[in-house]
Tab-separated table of C-alpha atoms in Angstrom:
chain	number	residue	atom	x	y	z
A	1	MET	CA	23.333	69.595	86.799
A	2	LEU	CA	22.495	72.634	88.922
A	3	SER	CA	20.037	72.050	91.727
A	4	THR	CA	16.797	73.990	92.085
A	5	ALA	CA	18.195	75.800	95.127
A	6	GLU	CA	21.346	76.837	93.277
A	7	LEU	CA	19.354	78.132	90.312
A	8	SER	CA	17.059	80.040	92.664
A	9	ASP	CA	20.032	81.695	94.351
A	10	LEU	CA	21.473	82.814	91.007
A	11	LEU	CA	18.123	84.100	89.728
A	12	HIS	CA	17.723	86.225	92.877
A	13	GLY	CA	21.201	87.721	92.653
A	14	ARG	CA	22.757	85.573	95.374
A	15	ALA	CA	26.062	83.754	94.946
A	16	ALA	CA	26.002	79.965	94.836
A	17	VAL	CA	28.684	77.386	95.743
A	18	PHE	CA	29.620	74.523	93.396
A	19	ASP	CA	32.106	71.692	93.634
A	20	ARG	CA	34.407	70.659	90.803
A	21	ALA	CA	32.257	67.686	89.757
A	22	THR	CA	29.124	69.852	89.366
A	23	VAL	CA	30.940	72.351	87.147
A	24	ALA	CA	32.631	69.610	85.120
A	25	ALA	CA	29.226	68.073	84.350
A	26	LEU	CA	28.236	71.255	82.505
A	27	PHE	CA	30.846	70.736	79.770
A	28	ASP	CA	30.990	67.980	77.177
A	29	ASP	CA	34.314	69.101	75.707
A	30	PRO	CA	37.356	68.549	77.956
A	31	ALA	CA	39.139	71.432	76.187
A	32	GLN	CA	36.406	73.816	77.338
A	33	LEU	CA	36.618	72.429	80.841
A	34	GLY	CA	40.244	73.524	81.101
A	35	ARG	CA	39.276	77.094	80.300
A	36	PHE	CA	36.735	77.356	83.095
A	37	ILE	CA	38.337	75.357	85.905
A	38	PRO	CA	41.800	76.503	87.028
A	39	HIS	CA	44.501	74.019	87.978
A	40	GLY	CA	43.801	72.726	91.456
A	41	GLY	CA	40.344	74.308	91.602
A	42	HIS	CA	38.064	72.302	93.864
A	43	SER	CA	35.404	74.749	95.104
A	44	ALA	CA	33.724	77.556	93.139
A	45	MET	CA	31.324	80.413	93.712
A	46	TRP	CA	29.331	82.067	90.945
A	47	ALA	CA	27.437	85.318	91.430
A	48	PRO	CA	25.375	87.221	88.846
A	49	LEU	CA	25.957	90.935	88.275
A	50	PHE	CA	22.296	91.726	88.829
A	51	ALA	CA	21.100	95.365	88.787
A	52	ARG	CA	17.730	97.001	88.140
A	53	GLY	CA	16.223	93.821	86.739
A	54	LEU	CA	19.101	93.092	84.350
A	55	VAL	CA	21.852	90.489	84.471
A	56	LEU	CA	24.961	92.314	83.232
A	57	GLY	CA	27.402	89.428	83.643
A	58	THR	CA	28.724	86.971	86.196
A	59	VAL	CA	31.605	86.683	88.645
A	60	ALA	CA	33.295	83.302	89.172
A	61	VAL	CA	35.695	82.635	92.054
A	62	TRP	CA	37.684	79.400	92.536
A	63	ARG	CA	39.539	78.127	95.563
A	64	THR	CA	42.725	76.301	94.570
A	65	GLU	CA	45.226	76.165	97.453
A	66	GLN	CA	43.162	76.404	100.630
A	67	PRO	CA	41.597	72.955	101.148
A	68	ASP	CA	38.323	74.107	102.716
A	69	ALA	CA	35.345	74.665	100.438
A	70	PHE	CA	33.554	78.015	100.309
A	71	ASP	CA	30.968	78.485	103.053
A	72	GLU	CA	27.952	80.718	103.713
A	73	GLN	CA	30.136	83.567	104.986
A	74	ASP	CA	31.992	83.551	101.656
A	75	VAL	CA	28.669	83.483	99.818
A	76	ASP	CA	27.438	86.581	101.669
A	77	LEU	CA	30.682	88.433	100.929
A	78	LEU	CA	30.676	87.670	97.195
A	79	THR	CA	26.959	88.473	96.941
A	80	GLU	CA	27.604	91.935	98.424
A	81	ILE	CA	30.632	92.537	96.176
A	82	ALA	CA	28.708	91.458	93.062
A	83	SER	CA	25.684	93.586	93.984
A	84	ARG	CA	27.742	96.763	94.380
A	85	SER	CA	29.785	96.008	91.274
A	86	ALA	CA	26.632	95.473	89.234
A	87	LEU	CA	25.252	98.883	90.253
A	88	ASN	CA	28.530	100.543	89.260
A	89	VAL	CA	28.549	98.756	85.898
A	90	ASP	CA	24.927	99.733	85.253
A	91	ASN	CA	25.572	103.366	86.237
A	92	ALA	CA	28.522	103.474	83.847
A	93	ARG	CA	26.407	101.917	81.101
A	94	ARG	CA	23.627	104.474	81.620
A	95	TYR	CA	26.106	107.351	81.748
A	96	LEU	CA	27.711	106.241	78.471
A	97	ARG	CA	24.305	105.982	76.798
A	98	GLU	CA	23.267	109.454	77.991
A	99	ARG	CA	26.638	110.911	76.962
A	100	ARG	CA	26.279	109.521	73.449
A	101	SER	CA	22.717	110.858	73.180
A	102	VAL	CA	23.671	114.331	74.417
A	103	LEU	CA	26.718	114.478	72.140
A	104	ALA	CA	24.591	113.483	69.134
A	105	LEU	CA	22.004	116.150	70.045
A	106	GLN	CA	24.666	118.807	70.485
A	107	GLN	CA	26.301	118.006	67.160
A	108	ARG	CA	22.916	118.243	65.430
A	109	LEU	CA	22.323	121.660	66.999
A	110	LEU	CA	25.639	123.057	65.740
A	111	PRO	CA	25.814	124.578	62.245
A	112	GLN	CA	27.766	123.177	59.327
A	113	PRO	CA	31.486	123.082	60.216
A	114	THR	CA	32.479	125.233	57.238
A	115	THR	CA	30.779	128.133	55.492
A	116	ASP	CA	31.803	130.496	52.729
A	117	SER	CA	29.994	133.821	52.351
A	118	PRO	CA	30.894	137.104	50.628
A	119	ALA	CA	32.003	138.452	54.008
A	120	ALA	CA	34.033	135.592	55.424
A	121	GLU	CA	35.038	131.976	55.192
A	122	THR	CA	34.493	130.132	58.479
A	123	ALA	CA	35.351	126.775	60.003
A	124	GLY	CA	34.057	125.385	63.289
A	125	LEU	CA	35.507	122.619	65.419
A	126	TYR	CA	34.113	120.997	68.540
A	127	LEU	CA	36.072	118.840	71.007
A	128	PRO	CA	34.131	117.176	73.852
A	129	ALA	CA	35.615	116.927	77.309
A	130	GLY	CA	37.523	113.760	78.119
A	131	GLY	CA	37.583	113.963	81.882
A	132	GLY	CA	34.208	112.348	82.521
A	133	SER	CA	32.414	115.578	83.366
A	134	GLY	CA	29.877	115.112	80.608
A	135	ILE	CA	28.884	117.075	77.517
A	136	SER	CA	28.331	120.780	78.147
A	137	GLY	CA	26.575	123.596	76.308
A	138	ASP	CA	29.310	125.026	74.062
A	139	TRP	CA	28.161	126.314	70.696
A	140	TYR	CA	29.147	128.465	67.751
A	141	ASP	CA	27.177	129.899	64.860
A	142	VAL	CA	27.488	131.905	61.653
A	143	VAL	CA	24.512	134.101	60.691
A	144	PRO	CA	24.379	135.834	57.262
A	145	LEU	CA	23.097	139.415	57.486
A	146	PRO	CA	21.959	141.976	54.868
A	147	SER	CA	24.515	144.147	53.036
A	148	PHE	CA	27.049	141.289	52.843
A	149	ARG	CA	27.619	141.372	56.609
A	150	VAL	CA	27.971	138.281	58.770
A	151	ALA	CA	27.435	137.632	62.476
A	152	LEU	CA	29.822	135.306	64.294
A	153	VAL	CA	28.721	133.801	67.603
A	154	VAL	CA	30.306	131.601	70.257
A	155	GLY	CA	28.825	130.727	73.630
A	156	ASP	CA	29.029	128.415	76.604
A	157	VAL	CA	26.160	127.351	78.875
A	158	SER	CA	27.210	126.456	82.411
A	159	GLY	CA	26.738	122.903	83.591
A	160	HIS	CA	26.812	119.596	81.760
A	161	GLY	CA	24.448	117.007	80.382
A	162	LEU	CA	21.152	117.098	78.533
A	163	TYR	CA	19.854	120.236	80.301
A	164	ALA	CA	22.898	122.301	79.308
A	165	THR	CA	22.654	121.070	75.715
A	166	ALA	CA	18.927	121.847	75.506
A	167	THR	CA	19.553	125.329	76.938
A	168	MET	CA	22.303	125.830	74.373
A	169	GLY	CA	19.820	125.019	71.601
A	170	ARG	CA	17.349	127.595	72.927
A	171	LEU	CA	20.016	130.297	73.182
A	172	ARG	CA	21.315	129.605	69.690
A	173	THR	CA	17.780	129.960	68.326
A	174	ALA	CA	17.294	133.192	70.286
A	175	VAL	CA	20.552	134.668	68.948
A	176	ARG	CA	19.532	133.866	65.372
A	177	THR	CA	16.127	135.476	65.905
A	178	LEU	CA	17.653	138.616	67.418
A	179	ALA	CA	20.315	138.782	64.698
A	180	ASP	CA	17.576	138.926	62.069
A	181	LEU	CA	16.406	142.165	63.734
A	182	GLU	CA	19.837	143.655	62.870
A	183	LEU	CA	20.522	144.723	66.446
A	184	ASP	CA	24.003	145.904	67.296
A	185	PRO	CA	26.021	143.570	69.568
A	186	THR	CA	25.221	145.496	72.759
A	187	GLU	CA	21.468	145.483	72.129
A	188	LEU	CA	21.486	141.824	71.127
A	189	LEU	CA	23.272	140.713	74.304
A	190	THR	CA	20.941	142.875	76.403
A	191	HIS	CA	17.891	141.130	74.938
A	192	LEU	CA	19.582	137.750	75.254
A	193	ASP	CA	20.375	138.487	78.912
A	194	ASP	CA	16.688	139.195	79.526
A	195	GLY	CA	15.833	135.873	77.879
A	196	VAL	CA	18.270	133.942	80.069
A	197	GLN	CA	16.790	135.534	83.196
A	198	GLN	CA	13.363	134.408	82.003
A	199	LEU	CA	14.704	130.874	81.480
A	200	THR	CA	15.840	130.871	85.095
A	201	VAL	CA	12.341	131.853	86.229
A	202	GLU	CA	10.776	129.088	84.112
A	203	SER	CA	13.369	126.487	85.129
A	204	ASP	CA	12.444	123.798	87.623
A	205	THR	CA	16.009	123.589	88.894
A	206	GLU	CA	17.292	125.520	91.904
A	207	SER	CA	20.465	126.649	90.088
A	208	PRO	CA	20.085	129.711	87.848
A	209	VAL	CA	20.745	129.383	84.137
A	210	GLY	CA	24.175	130.818	83.365
A	211	ALA	CA	25.988	131.310	80.083
A	212	THR	CA	28.676	133.362	78.387
A	213	CYS	CA	28.496	134.618	74.825
A	214	LEU	CA	30.542	136.608	72.332
A	215	TYR	CA	28.689	138.229	69.440
A	216	ALA	CA	30.510	139.860	66.525
A	217	VAL	CA	29.312	141.490	63.300
A	218	TYR	CA	31.778	141.893	60.436
A	219	ASN	CA	31.168	144.372	57.610
A	220	PRO	CA	33.393	143.609	54.602
A	221	ILE	CA	32.614	146.992	53.031
A	222	THR	CA	33.962	149.068	55.929
A	223	ARG	CA	36.321	146.248	57.044
A	224	GLU	CA	35.126	146.761	60.600
A	225	CYS	CA	34.145	144.155	63.164
A	226	ALA	CA	31.883	145.144	66.072
A	227	LEU	CA	32.067	142.834	69.090
A	228	ALA	CA	30.413	142.566	72.484
A	229	SER	CA	31.030	139.995	75.188
A	230	ALA	CA	28.899	138.613	77.991
A	231	GLY	CA	31.595	137.236	80.268
A	232	HIS	CA	33.274	135.392	77.402
A	233	PRO	CA	37.035	135.042	76.691
A	234	PRO	CA	38.403	137.588	74.187
A	235	PRO	CA	38.909	136.643	70.527
A	236	VAL	CA	42.319	136.505	68.870
A	237	VAL	CA	43.102	137.946	65.441
A	238	VAL	CA	45.951	136.949	63.134
A	239	ARG	CA	46.744	139.749	60.659
A	240	PRO	CA	47.741	139.040	57.045
A	241	ASP	CA	51.341	139.974	57.897
A	242	GLY	CA	51.424	137.199	60.540
A	243	THR	CA	51.190	139.429	63.600
A	244	VAL	CA	48.740	138.242	66.230
A	245	LYS	CA	46.756	140.134	68.857
A	246	VAL	CA	44.251	139.377	71.597
A	247	ILE	CA	41.377	141.824	71.038
A	248	ASP	CA	40.672	143.924	74.116
A	249	VAL	CA	36.919	143.462	74.489
A	250	SER	CA	35.098	144.635	77.605
A	251	PRO	CA	33.872	141.294	79.006
A	252	GLY	CA	30.573	142.454	80.532
A	253	PRO	CA	28.652	140.202	82.931
A	254	PRO	CA	27.678	136.627	82.019
A	255	LEU	CA	24.176	136.151	80.676
A	256	GLY	CA	21.540	135.893	83.375
A	257	VAL	CA	23.224	138.222	85.873
A	258	GLY	CA	21.407	141.363	84.762
A	259	GLY	CA	21.748	144.936	85.965
A	260	MET	CA	25.038	145.704	84.187
A	261	PRO	CA	25.515	147.102	80.675
A	262	PHE	CA	27.367	145.520	77.790
A	263	GLU	CA	29.854	147.418	75.642
A	264	THR	CA	30.604	147.200	71.923
A	265	THR	CA	34.192	147.275	70.688
A	266	VAL	CA	34.982	148.024	67.034
A	267	VAL	CA	38.210	146.812	65.408
A	268	ASP	CA	39.533	147.022	61.843
A	269	LEU	CA	39.964	143.678	60.089
A	270	GLU	CA	41.635	143.863	56.713
A	271	PRO	CA	41.008	141.077	54.175
A	272	GLY	CA	43.049	137.970	54.897
A	273	SER	CA	42.779	138.296	58.671
A	274	VAL	CA	41.886	135.242	60.744
A	275	LEU	CA	39.576	135.808	63.712
A	276	ALA	CA	39.451	133.051	66.332
A	277	LEU	CA	36.429	132.750	68.624
A	278	TYR	CA	36.519	129.973	71.218
A	279	THR	CA	35.138	128.765	74.530
A	280	ASP	CA	37.056	128.775	77.798
A	281	GLY	CA	37.938	125.086	77.601
A	282	LEU	CA	40.673	126.081	75.148
A	283	VAL	CA	42.492	128.324	77.643
A	284	GLU	CA	41.632	126.810	81.016
A	285	ARG	CA	44.599	125.164	82.718
A	286	GLU	CA	45.077	123.409	86.036
A	287	ASP	CA	47.592	126.056	87.132
A	288	GLY	CA	45.002	128.814	86.560
A	289	ASP	CA	47.366	130.809	84.333
A	290	VAL	CA	44.814	132.098	81.815
A	291	ASP	CA	47.125	134.872	80.567
A	292	GLY	CA	49.821	132.320	79.809
A	293	ALA	CA	47.275	130.096	78.049
A	294	LEU	CA	46.152	133.070	75.939
A	295	ARG	CA	49.760	133.762	74.925
A	296	ARG	CA	50.216	130.129	73.920
A	297	LEU	CA	46.958	130.228	71.969
A	298	ALA	CA	48.120	133.349	70.110
A	299	GLU	CA	51.440	131.683	69.309
A	300	ASN	CA	49.725	128.507	68.076
A	301	LEU	CA	47.378	130.525	65.881
A	302	ALA	CA	50.243	132.521	64.406
A	303	ALA	CA	52.072	129.292	63.589
A	304	SER	CA	48.995	127.514	62.228
A	305	CYS	CA	47.327	130.219	60.129
A	306	GLY	CA	49.158	130.848	56.879
A	307	PRO	CA	48.281	131.961	53.351
A	308	GLY	CA	46.397	129.247	51.503
A	309	LEU	CA	46.085	126.983	54.554
A	310	PRO	CA	42.484	125.779	55.036
A	311	LEU	CA	40.916	127.140	58.220
A	312	ALA	CA	39.802	123.672	59.343
A	313	ASP	CA	43.402	122.443	59.132
A	314	ALA	CA	44.580	125.450	61.115
A	315	GLY	CA	41.946	124.753	63.756
A	316	ARG	CA	42.954	121.115	64.049
A	317	ALA	CA	46.579	122.194	64.413
A	318	VAL	CA	45.612	124.520	67.273
A	319	LEU	CA	43.680	121.757	69.048
A	320	SER	CA	46.521	119.281	68.574
A	321	GLY	CA	48.783	121.777	70.345
A	322	LEU	CA	46.879	121.067	73.561
A	323	GLY	CA	48.808	117.808	73.958
A	324	ASP	CA	47.631	114.272	74.602
A	325	THR	CA	45.768	115.025	77.838
A	326	PRO	CA	41.980	115.112	77.188
A	327	PRO	CA	40.436	118.526	77.950
A	328	ARG	CA	38.572	118.904	81.235
A	329	ASP	CA	35.892	121.021	79.544
A	330	ASP	CA	34.353	121.056	76.089
A	331	ILE	CA	36.039	123.212	73.464
A	332	ALA	CA	34.391	125.056	70.595
A	333	LEU	CA	36.632	126.906	68.136
């Protein structure tokens, strides 16, 4: 049986030393004994992984070849190792819990993945980052407008975690409210920029709120699409004949910078065209070659978008073209 002193050490997060006979007395089944005591084991130390009031596990160390039993110096060393390990395990556990919560919140804030309106059929895909940087504030939206028109939105809030996701939700709501006023893309981004500057004033954080956004309005009657960008990557269009083009949109400043105008670009989009809006995680590469990434994106879209192929399948094909390496940043498409 364990002594009162040994139990006290374990309960207070300190390692305790046991001999083989003490450990053997804990097991009635000899088969179990062989699983816990290694061959030749004669002296053991157990230490709890104790962090923030929780026991997350234990560490057991046996001495098999060296004849001396563990001493107080060994106890101090294992206690320190277990204490630091427990904090790391608990931090990882808390991070995973927060990541799951933020991802669930973000997914609830995004619209339905697919929509079908008189103006356009749409499909949205979201791929969270896999590099441990946390969930960010990427979003997309589809807003029906009067006269069969439709607004298409994609944006990216800087930063990661719950704050970025909450800010994304506020911006998405603001865009929908401004879209209902039937503002043109330039006016809408101007008002949205004012709102982001106000968020920075109201924020308790020292870092300003930053975001990029692309807002487009498609009119199926005139077959024209009006676009304006606030520091966001340009969209790509695949024509019905299979040709592909990166639309030359004046990027404008990111939201929250202020003091600089936005510019609306109008392009013709005949029926059957595929317009791809995305966040920068899709074209960011370690080598910094954004132009090369844009060319590869255009090629992947041209190969993936064909007559009769569902948009969601085309989007998944584009994302699968990124390879097996998890993206460093979230991707919305």
